[in-house]
XYZ file of C-alpha atoms in Angstrom:
541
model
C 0.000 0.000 0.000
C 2.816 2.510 0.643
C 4.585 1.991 -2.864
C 0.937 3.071 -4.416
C 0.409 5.631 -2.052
C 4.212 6.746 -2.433
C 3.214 6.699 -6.236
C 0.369 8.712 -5.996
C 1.790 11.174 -3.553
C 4.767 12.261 -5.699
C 2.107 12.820 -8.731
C 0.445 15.193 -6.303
C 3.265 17.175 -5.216
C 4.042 17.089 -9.036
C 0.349 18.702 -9.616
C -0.182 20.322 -7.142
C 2.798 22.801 -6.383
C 2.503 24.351 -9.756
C -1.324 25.650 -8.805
C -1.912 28.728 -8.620
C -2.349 30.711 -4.856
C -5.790 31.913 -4.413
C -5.723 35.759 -3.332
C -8.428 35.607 -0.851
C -11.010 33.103 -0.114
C -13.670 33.979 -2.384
C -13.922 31.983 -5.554
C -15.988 33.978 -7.674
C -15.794 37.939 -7.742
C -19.078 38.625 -9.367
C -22.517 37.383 -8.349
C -24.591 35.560 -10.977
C -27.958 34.988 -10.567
C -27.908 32.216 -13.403
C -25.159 30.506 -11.811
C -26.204 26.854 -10.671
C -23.841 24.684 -8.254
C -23.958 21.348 -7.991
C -24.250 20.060 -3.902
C -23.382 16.152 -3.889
C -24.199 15.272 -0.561
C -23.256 12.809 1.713
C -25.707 9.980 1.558
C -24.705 8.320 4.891
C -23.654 9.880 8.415
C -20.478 9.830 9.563
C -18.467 6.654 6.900
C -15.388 6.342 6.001
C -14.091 7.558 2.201
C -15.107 4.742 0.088
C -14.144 4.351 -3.605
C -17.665 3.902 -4.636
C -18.209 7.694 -3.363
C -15.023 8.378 -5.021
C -15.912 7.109 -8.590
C -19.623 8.472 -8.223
C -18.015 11.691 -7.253
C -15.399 11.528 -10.563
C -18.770 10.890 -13.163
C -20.403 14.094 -11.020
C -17.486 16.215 -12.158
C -17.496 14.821 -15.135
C -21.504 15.696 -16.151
C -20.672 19.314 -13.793
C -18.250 20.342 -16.458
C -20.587 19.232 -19.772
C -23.624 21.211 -18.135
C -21.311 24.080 -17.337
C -21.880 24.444 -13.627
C -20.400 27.160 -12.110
C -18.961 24.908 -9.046
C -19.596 21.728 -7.135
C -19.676 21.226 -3.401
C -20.024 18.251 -1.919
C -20.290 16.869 1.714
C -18.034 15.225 4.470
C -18.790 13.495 7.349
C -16.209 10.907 7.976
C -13.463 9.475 10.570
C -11.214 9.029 8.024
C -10.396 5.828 5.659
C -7.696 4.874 3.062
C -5.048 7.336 2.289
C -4.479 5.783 -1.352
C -8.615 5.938 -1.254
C -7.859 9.342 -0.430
C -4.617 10.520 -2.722
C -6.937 9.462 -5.762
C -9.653 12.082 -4.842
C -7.189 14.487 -4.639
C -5.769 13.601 -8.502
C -9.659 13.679 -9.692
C -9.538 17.515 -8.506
C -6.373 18.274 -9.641
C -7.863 16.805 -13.441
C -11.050 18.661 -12.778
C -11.596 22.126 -14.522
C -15.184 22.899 -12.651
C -14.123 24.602 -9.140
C -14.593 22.186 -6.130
C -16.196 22.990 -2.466
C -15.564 20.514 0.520
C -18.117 20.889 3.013
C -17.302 19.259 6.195
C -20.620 18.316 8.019
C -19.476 18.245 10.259
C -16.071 16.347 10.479
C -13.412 15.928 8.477
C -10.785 13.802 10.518
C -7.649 11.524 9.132
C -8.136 11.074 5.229
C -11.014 13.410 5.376
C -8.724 16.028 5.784
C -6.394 15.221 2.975
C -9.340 15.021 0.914
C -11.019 18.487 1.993
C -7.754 20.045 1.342
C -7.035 18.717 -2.165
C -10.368 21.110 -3.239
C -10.358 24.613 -4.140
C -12.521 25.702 -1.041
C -13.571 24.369 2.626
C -16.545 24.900 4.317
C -16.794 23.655 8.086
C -20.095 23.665 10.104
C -19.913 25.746 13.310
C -19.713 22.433 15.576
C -16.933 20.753 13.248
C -13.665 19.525 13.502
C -11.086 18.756 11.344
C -7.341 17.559 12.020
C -6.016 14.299 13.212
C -4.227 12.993 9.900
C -1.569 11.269 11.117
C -1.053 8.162 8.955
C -1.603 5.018 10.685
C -0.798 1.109 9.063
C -3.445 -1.619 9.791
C -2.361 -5.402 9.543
C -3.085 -8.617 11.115
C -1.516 -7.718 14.006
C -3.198 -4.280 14.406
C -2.640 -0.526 14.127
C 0.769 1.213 14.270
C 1.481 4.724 13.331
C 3.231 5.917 10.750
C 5.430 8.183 12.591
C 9.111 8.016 13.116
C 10.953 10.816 15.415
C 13.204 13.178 14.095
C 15.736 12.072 16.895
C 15.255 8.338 17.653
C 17.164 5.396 16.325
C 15.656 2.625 16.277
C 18.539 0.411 15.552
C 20.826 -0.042 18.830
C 24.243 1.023 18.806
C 26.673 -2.046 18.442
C 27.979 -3.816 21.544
C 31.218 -3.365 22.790
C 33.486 -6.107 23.612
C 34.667 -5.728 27.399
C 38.684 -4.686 27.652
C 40.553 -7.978 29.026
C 41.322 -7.698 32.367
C 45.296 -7.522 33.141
C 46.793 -10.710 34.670
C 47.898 -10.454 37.895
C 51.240 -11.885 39.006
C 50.946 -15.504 39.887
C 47.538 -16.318 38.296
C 46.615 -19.038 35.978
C 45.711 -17.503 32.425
C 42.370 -18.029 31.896
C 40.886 -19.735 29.121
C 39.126 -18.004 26.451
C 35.785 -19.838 25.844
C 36.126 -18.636 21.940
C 39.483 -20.291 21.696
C 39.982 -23.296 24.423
C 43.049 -25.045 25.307
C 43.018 -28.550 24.216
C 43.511 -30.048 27.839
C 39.737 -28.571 28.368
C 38.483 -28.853 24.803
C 34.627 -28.749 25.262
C 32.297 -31.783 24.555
C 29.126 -32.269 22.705
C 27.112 -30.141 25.297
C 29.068 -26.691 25.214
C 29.223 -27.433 21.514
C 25.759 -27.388 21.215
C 25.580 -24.131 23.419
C 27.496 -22.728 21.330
C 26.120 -23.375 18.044
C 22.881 -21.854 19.833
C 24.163 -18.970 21.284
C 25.588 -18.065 17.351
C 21.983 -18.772 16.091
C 20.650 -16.177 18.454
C 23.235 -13.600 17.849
C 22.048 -14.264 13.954
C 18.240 -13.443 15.092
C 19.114 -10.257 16.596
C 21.250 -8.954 14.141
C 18.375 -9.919 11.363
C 15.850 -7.730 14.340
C 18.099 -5.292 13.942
C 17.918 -5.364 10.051
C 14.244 -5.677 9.828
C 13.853 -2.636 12.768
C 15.801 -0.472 10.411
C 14.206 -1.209 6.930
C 10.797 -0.424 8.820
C 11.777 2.519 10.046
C 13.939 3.937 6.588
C 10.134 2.888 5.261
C 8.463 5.074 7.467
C 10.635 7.950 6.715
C 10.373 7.732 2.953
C 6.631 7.054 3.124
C 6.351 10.343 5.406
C 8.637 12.392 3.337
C 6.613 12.135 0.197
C 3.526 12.376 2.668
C 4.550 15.293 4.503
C 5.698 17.438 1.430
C 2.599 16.884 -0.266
C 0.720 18.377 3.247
C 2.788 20.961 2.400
C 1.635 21.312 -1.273
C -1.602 21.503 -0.418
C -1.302 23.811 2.092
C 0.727 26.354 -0.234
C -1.772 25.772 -3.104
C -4.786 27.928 -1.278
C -2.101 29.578 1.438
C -2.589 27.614 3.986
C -0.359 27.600 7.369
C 2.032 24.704 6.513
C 3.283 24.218 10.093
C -0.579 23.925 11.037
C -1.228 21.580 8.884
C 1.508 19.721 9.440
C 0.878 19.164 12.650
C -2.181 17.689 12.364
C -0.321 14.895 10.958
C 3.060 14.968 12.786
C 3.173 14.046 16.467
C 6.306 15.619 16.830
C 5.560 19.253 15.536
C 5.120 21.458 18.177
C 3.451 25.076 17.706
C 3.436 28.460 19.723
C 1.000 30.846 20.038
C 3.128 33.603 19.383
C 4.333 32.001 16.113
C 1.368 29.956 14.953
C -1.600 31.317 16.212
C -2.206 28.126 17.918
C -0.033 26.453 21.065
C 0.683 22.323 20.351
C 2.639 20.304 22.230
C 4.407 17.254 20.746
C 2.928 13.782 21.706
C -0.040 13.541 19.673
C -1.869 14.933 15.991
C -3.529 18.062 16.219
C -6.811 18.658 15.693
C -8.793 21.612 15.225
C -12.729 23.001 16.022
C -14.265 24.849 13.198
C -13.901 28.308 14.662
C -9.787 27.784 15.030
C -9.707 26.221 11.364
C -11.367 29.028 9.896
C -9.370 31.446 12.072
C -6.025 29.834 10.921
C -7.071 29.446 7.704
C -7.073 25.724 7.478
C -10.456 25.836 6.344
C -12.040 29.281 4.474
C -15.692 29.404 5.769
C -18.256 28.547 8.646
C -21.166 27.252 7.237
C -24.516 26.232 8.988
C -26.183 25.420 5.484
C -25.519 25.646 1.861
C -26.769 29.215 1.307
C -24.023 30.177 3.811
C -20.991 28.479 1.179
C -22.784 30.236 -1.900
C -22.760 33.762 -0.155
C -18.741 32.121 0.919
C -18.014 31.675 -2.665
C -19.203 34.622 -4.086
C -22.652 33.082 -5.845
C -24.939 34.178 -3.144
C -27.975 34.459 -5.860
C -26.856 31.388 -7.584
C -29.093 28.163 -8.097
C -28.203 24.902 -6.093
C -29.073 21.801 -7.771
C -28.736 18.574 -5.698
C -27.196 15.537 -7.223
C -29.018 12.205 -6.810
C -27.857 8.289 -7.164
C -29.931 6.499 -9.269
C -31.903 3.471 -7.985
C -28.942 1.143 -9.261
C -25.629 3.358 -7.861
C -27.649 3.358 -4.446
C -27.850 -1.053 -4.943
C -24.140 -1.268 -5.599
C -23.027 1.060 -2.617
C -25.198 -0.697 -0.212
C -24.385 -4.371 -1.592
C -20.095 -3.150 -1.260
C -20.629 -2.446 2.655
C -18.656 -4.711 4.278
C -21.519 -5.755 6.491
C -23.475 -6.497 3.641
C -20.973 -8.365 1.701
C -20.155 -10.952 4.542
C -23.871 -11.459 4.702
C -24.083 -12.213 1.443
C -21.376 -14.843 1.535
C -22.359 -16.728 4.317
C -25.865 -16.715 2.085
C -24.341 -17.792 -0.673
C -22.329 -20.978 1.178
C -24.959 -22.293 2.985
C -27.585 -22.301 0.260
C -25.022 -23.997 -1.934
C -24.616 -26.298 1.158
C -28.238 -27.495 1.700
C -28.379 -27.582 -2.239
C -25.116 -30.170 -2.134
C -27.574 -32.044 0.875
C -30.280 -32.420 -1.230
C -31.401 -34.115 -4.654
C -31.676 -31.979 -7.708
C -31.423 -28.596 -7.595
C -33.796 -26.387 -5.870
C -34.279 -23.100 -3.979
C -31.331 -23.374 -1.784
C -29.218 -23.262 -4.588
C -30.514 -20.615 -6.632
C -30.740 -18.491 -3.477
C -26.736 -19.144 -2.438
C -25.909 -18.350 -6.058
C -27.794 -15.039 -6.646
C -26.625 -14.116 -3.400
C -22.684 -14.806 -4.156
C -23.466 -13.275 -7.886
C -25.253 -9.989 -5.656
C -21.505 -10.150 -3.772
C -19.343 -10.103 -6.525
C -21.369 -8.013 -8.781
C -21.584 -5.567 -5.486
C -17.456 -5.363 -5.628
C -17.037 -5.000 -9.201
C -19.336 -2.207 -10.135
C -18.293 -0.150 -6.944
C -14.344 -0.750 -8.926
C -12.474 -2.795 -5.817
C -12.461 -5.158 -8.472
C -13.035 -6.942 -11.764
C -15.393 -9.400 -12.628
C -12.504 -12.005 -12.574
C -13.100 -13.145 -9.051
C -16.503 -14.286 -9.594
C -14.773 -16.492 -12.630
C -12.506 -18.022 -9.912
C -15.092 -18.703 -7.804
C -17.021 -20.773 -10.329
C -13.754 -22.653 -11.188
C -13.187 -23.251 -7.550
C -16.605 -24.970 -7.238
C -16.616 -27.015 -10.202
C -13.595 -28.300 -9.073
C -14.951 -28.840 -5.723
C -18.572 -30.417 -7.028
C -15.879 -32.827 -8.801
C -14.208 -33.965 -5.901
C -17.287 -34.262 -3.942
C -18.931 -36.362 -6.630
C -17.122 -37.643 -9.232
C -13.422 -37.834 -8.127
C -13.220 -40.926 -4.632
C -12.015 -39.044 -1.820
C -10.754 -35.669 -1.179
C -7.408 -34.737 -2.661
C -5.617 -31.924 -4.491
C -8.812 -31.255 -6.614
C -10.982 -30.391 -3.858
C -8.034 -28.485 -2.157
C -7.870 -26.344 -5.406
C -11.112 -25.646 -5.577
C -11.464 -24.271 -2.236
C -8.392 -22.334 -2.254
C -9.910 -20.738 -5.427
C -13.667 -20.323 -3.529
C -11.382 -18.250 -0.705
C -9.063 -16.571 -2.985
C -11.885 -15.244 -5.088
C -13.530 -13.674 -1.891
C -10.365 -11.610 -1.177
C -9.593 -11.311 -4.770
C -13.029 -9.164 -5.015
C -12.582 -6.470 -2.213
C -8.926 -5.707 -4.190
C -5.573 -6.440 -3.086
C -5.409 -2.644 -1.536
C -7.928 -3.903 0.733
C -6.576 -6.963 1.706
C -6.765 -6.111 5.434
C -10.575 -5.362 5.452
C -10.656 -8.636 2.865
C -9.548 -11.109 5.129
C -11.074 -9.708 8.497
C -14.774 -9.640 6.442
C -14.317 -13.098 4.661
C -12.589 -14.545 8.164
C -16.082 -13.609 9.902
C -18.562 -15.007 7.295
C -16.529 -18.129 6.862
C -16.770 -18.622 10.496
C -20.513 -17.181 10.699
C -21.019 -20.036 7.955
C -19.592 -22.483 9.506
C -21.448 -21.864 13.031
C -24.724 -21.754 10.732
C -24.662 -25.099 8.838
C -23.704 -26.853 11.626
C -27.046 -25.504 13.685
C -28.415 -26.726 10.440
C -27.254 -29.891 10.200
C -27.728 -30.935 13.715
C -31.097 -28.631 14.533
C -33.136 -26.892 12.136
C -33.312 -28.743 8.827
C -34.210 -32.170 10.126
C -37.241 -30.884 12.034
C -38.594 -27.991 9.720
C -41.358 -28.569 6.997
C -39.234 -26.856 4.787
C -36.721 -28.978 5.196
C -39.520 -31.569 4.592
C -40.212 -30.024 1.314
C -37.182 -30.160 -0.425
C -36.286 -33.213 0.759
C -36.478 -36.189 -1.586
C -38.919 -38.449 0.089
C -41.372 -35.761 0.680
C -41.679 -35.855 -3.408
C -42.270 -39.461 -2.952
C -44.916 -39.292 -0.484
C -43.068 -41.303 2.286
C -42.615 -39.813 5.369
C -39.813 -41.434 7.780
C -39.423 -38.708 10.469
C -40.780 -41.072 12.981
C -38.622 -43.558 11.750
C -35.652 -41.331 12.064
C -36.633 -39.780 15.697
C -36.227 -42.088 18.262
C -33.182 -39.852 19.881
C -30.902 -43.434 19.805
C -28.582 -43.137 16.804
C -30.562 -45.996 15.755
C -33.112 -46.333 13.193
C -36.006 -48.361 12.222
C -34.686 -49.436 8.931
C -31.305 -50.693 10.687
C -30.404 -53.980 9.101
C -32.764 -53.354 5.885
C -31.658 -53.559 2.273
C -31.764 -51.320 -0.733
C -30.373 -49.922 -3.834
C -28.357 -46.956 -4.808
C -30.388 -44.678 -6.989
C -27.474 -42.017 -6.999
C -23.773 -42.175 -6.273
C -23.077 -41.797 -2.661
C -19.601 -39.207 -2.501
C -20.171 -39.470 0.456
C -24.334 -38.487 0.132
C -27.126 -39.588 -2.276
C -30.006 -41.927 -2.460
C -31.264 -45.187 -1.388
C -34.245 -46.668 -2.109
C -36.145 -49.213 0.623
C -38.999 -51.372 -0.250
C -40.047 -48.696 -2.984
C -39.216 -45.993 -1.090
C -36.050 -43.257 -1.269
C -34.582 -42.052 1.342
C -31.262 -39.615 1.627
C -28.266 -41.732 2.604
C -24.578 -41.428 3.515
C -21.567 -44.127 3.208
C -20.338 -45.397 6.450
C -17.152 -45.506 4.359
C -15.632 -45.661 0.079
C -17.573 -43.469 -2.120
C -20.094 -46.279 -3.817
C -21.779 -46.306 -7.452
C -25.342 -46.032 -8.319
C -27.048 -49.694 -8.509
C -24.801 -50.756 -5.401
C -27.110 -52.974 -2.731
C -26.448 -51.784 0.558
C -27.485 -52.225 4.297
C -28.601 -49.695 6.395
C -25.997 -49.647 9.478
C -27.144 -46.371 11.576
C -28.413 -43.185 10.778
C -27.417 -38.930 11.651
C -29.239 -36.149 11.420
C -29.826 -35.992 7.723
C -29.480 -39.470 6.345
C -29.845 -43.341 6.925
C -26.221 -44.560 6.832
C -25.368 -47.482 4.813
C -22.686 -50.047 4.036
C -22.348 -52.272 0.707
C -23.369 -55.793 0.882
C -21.304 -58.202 -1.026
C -24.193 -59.726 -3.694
C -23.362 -61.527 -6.726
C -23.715 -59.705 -10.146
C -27.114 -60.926 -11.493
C -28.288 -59.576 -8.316
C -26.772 -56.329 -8.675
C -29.536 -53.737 -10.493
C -28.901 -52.302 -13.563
C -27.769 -48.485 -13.352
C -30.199 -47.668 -15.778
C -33.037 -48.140 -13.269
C -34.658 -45.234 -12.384
């Protein structure tokens, strides 16, 4: 993430030290009553900066500048989010030739503030704040700022070998444990101890190592970030130091020579009336008539931008909430589908609900439509090992390693983080629900009863299956294979079918069997050694 976000910095400092200073903060100098601004407002409270609000933002500028709108403002209210999320709003105003209003309504706080500075004006409500942009790194193991002080090493200074002490007159030289005398010539034990204590010298030093590529990291990442803080900040004259500090935990300000005292130890952040008084931000604004009579267009028209019925579908379906839902959906109908005969509801729900997923992820752009290809590969192959191929091997490894990968694969590999902490939950959230499934709900509902098999034949065998004993009525009974068991399939009984599960190989179709026990779901059976004329013919139906 920091090579892209190094990447996209440097274009922005490239862009964005050339721009032109505004001489005061209003943007137009003449009223115009025919004037219309565009307000694209925030369509949920307090969220972090998405890239689906980022790309319907770009296609806003983009129909702003055919319509020829005099300027577009359009609403914050976040805690912050991605800074390459972030960096690539900034490069869609820097490409934009309508002028650009942030209104921050109220907050603006991390990447919020990165963004809100990248435009050509900021409005702030009264009760706003905006500030706190120090960069922070999320992994598996957590948070960590981005921060490195201007005066710390992180790499300890090498040790120093003690001086050897003088001998005194009459002593016995001692032996040096690096070089011993042959007499004492150490055995297999201090050899070992040895050999160990070098291994853990190794580790350090390779600490050591690792300590200081993280932190040279952190200082190029910050360079590019800070000086682009500082870009931005010149572009509209705004007080670099200020600014700076809202991002730096280790700039300090004075009153006497900021405006504003700071003490090191943490990012600053500012209320609306000291941003507008410093000049981080231009205007206070209660409302939108407030940032036209800011601007200069106090008489001009505001027209509100609206999503259309399908933008508003794909921003809900990408929430991450949403999009675990809709996997754990999407397994478990495929799983009751896999437990039944034929194909049903179950399945068509599971796959309109994974197809809802992927489709949510692509059109929002986190990613292609290849993941949802992937997926379908990685349950072929999996329907293949579960049916066709005996036992479970590199096939059905494949295929779920494709099913997983193609989950990740669709939030994008910039949000890998967020990726594996949604898909972690609704694999687990899956797995808690089909087995309350398996061992609970399905073998006592009437739906269950209704897509099962031997409800379509009209024989009913929940009493026969209920006795609480692992036992079951048609222990010791005979039938026929009417479907491949790998491991599940059918058996019929005295003209009856019933679903049915191998106590052990995967058997064909047409294979006599015994029943041996039964589970929640299915009468379990074992082949019974028969001769061939008494096998039945696979063509039976």
């Amino acid at each position: 993430m920091k090579l892209l976000a190094g990447a996209a910095l440097f274009l922005l400092v490239t862009v964005g030290c050339f721009a032109a200073a505004a001489s005061d903060r209003t943007l137009f100098k003449q009223d115009d009553p025919d004037a219309k601004v565009l307000f694209v407002p925030q369509f949920s409270e307090f969220q972090e900066v998405s890239e689906s609000d980022m790309r319907y933002l770009k296609k806003v500028l983009g129909t702003a500048e055919k319509e020829k709108y005099a300027a577009v403002i359009f609403e914050l209210d976040t805690p912050g989010g991605r800074v390459d999320v972030a960096l690539r709003y900034l490069s869609i105003f820097a490409r934009s030739p309508v002028k650009v209003i942030a209104y921050l309504n109220p907050q603006g706080i991390s990447a919020g503030m990165l963004i809100a500075l990248g435009a050509d004006r900021i409005a702030i409500n009264p009760k706003g704040m905006i500030g706190d942009a120090m960069p922070l790194e999320i992994g598996l193991r957590g948070v960590r700022p981005i921060a490195v002080p201007p005066d710390r090493k992180d790499v300890p200074a090498p040790a120093v070998s003690p001086a050897p002490a003088k001998k005194q007159e009459g002593q016995k030289p001692s032996v040096s444990p690096e070089k011993p005398s042959e007499k004492d010539s150490p055995g297999a034990l201090d050899e070992v101890l040895r050999q160990l204590q070098k291994i853990g010298s190794g580790a350090d030093k390779n600490k050591d190592e690792d300590r200081e590529a993280k932190r040279l990291t952190d200082q190029k990442f910050l360079s590019f970030f800070f000086k682009a803080l500082e870009c931005l900040a010149q572009k509209n004259q705004r007080p670099v130091r200020v600014i700076r500090a809202t991002a730096d935990p280790y700039c300090e300000l004075t009153k006497e020579k900021d405006g504003i005292e700071h003490k090191t130890g943490g990012p600053l952040t500012l209320s609306a009336q000291d941003a507008v008084r410093l000049g981080v931000a231009d205007y206070l604004a209660s409302d939108r008539q407030e940032i036209l009579k800011g601007i200069g267009l106090p008489s001009a028209t505001i027209v509100e931008a609206k999503k259309n019925v399908w933008e508003q579908m794909f921003g809900f379906l990408a929430l991450p909430a949403v999009a675990g839902i809709l996997i754990s959906l999407g397994l478990v109908g495929i799983f009751v589908e896999i437990k039944t005969p034929g194909f049903g509801v179950p399945g068509i729900l599971g796959i309109l609900a994974l197809v809802l997923f992927f489709w949510g992820q692509a059109a929002t752009g986190a990613s292609e439509w290849s993941p949802m290809v992937i997926f379908f590969i990685g349950l072929v192959l999996l329907l293949l090992e579960i049916f066709v191929i005996p036992g479970f091997g590199l096939v059905g490894i494949l295929g779920v390693i494709c099913i997983v990968g193609s989950f990740l694969a669709a939030f994008g590999w910039g949000n890998i983080e967020r990726a594996a902490t949604v898909v972690g939950s609704a694999l687990a959230a899956t797995l808690a629900v089909i087995v309350v499934l398996a061992t609970y709900v399905l073998p006592r509902s009437s739906f269950f009863d209704f897509i099962k098999l031997n409800a379509v034949s009209g024989v009913d065998d929940r009493d026969d299956l209920a006795d609480g004993t692992g036992h079951s009525a048609f222990d010791g009974r005979e039938g026929v294979l009417v479907s491949p068991l790998r491991p599940s399939g059918i058996v019929e009984i005295d003209g009856s079918r019933h679903e049915a599960v191998s106590s052990g190989d995967f058997l064909e179709r047409g294979t006599r069997v015994r029943v041996v026990g039964r589970n929640s779901f299915s009468l379990i059976v074992e082949p019974v050694e028969v001769s061939t004329t008494d096998r039945i013919s696979s063509d039976q139906p």
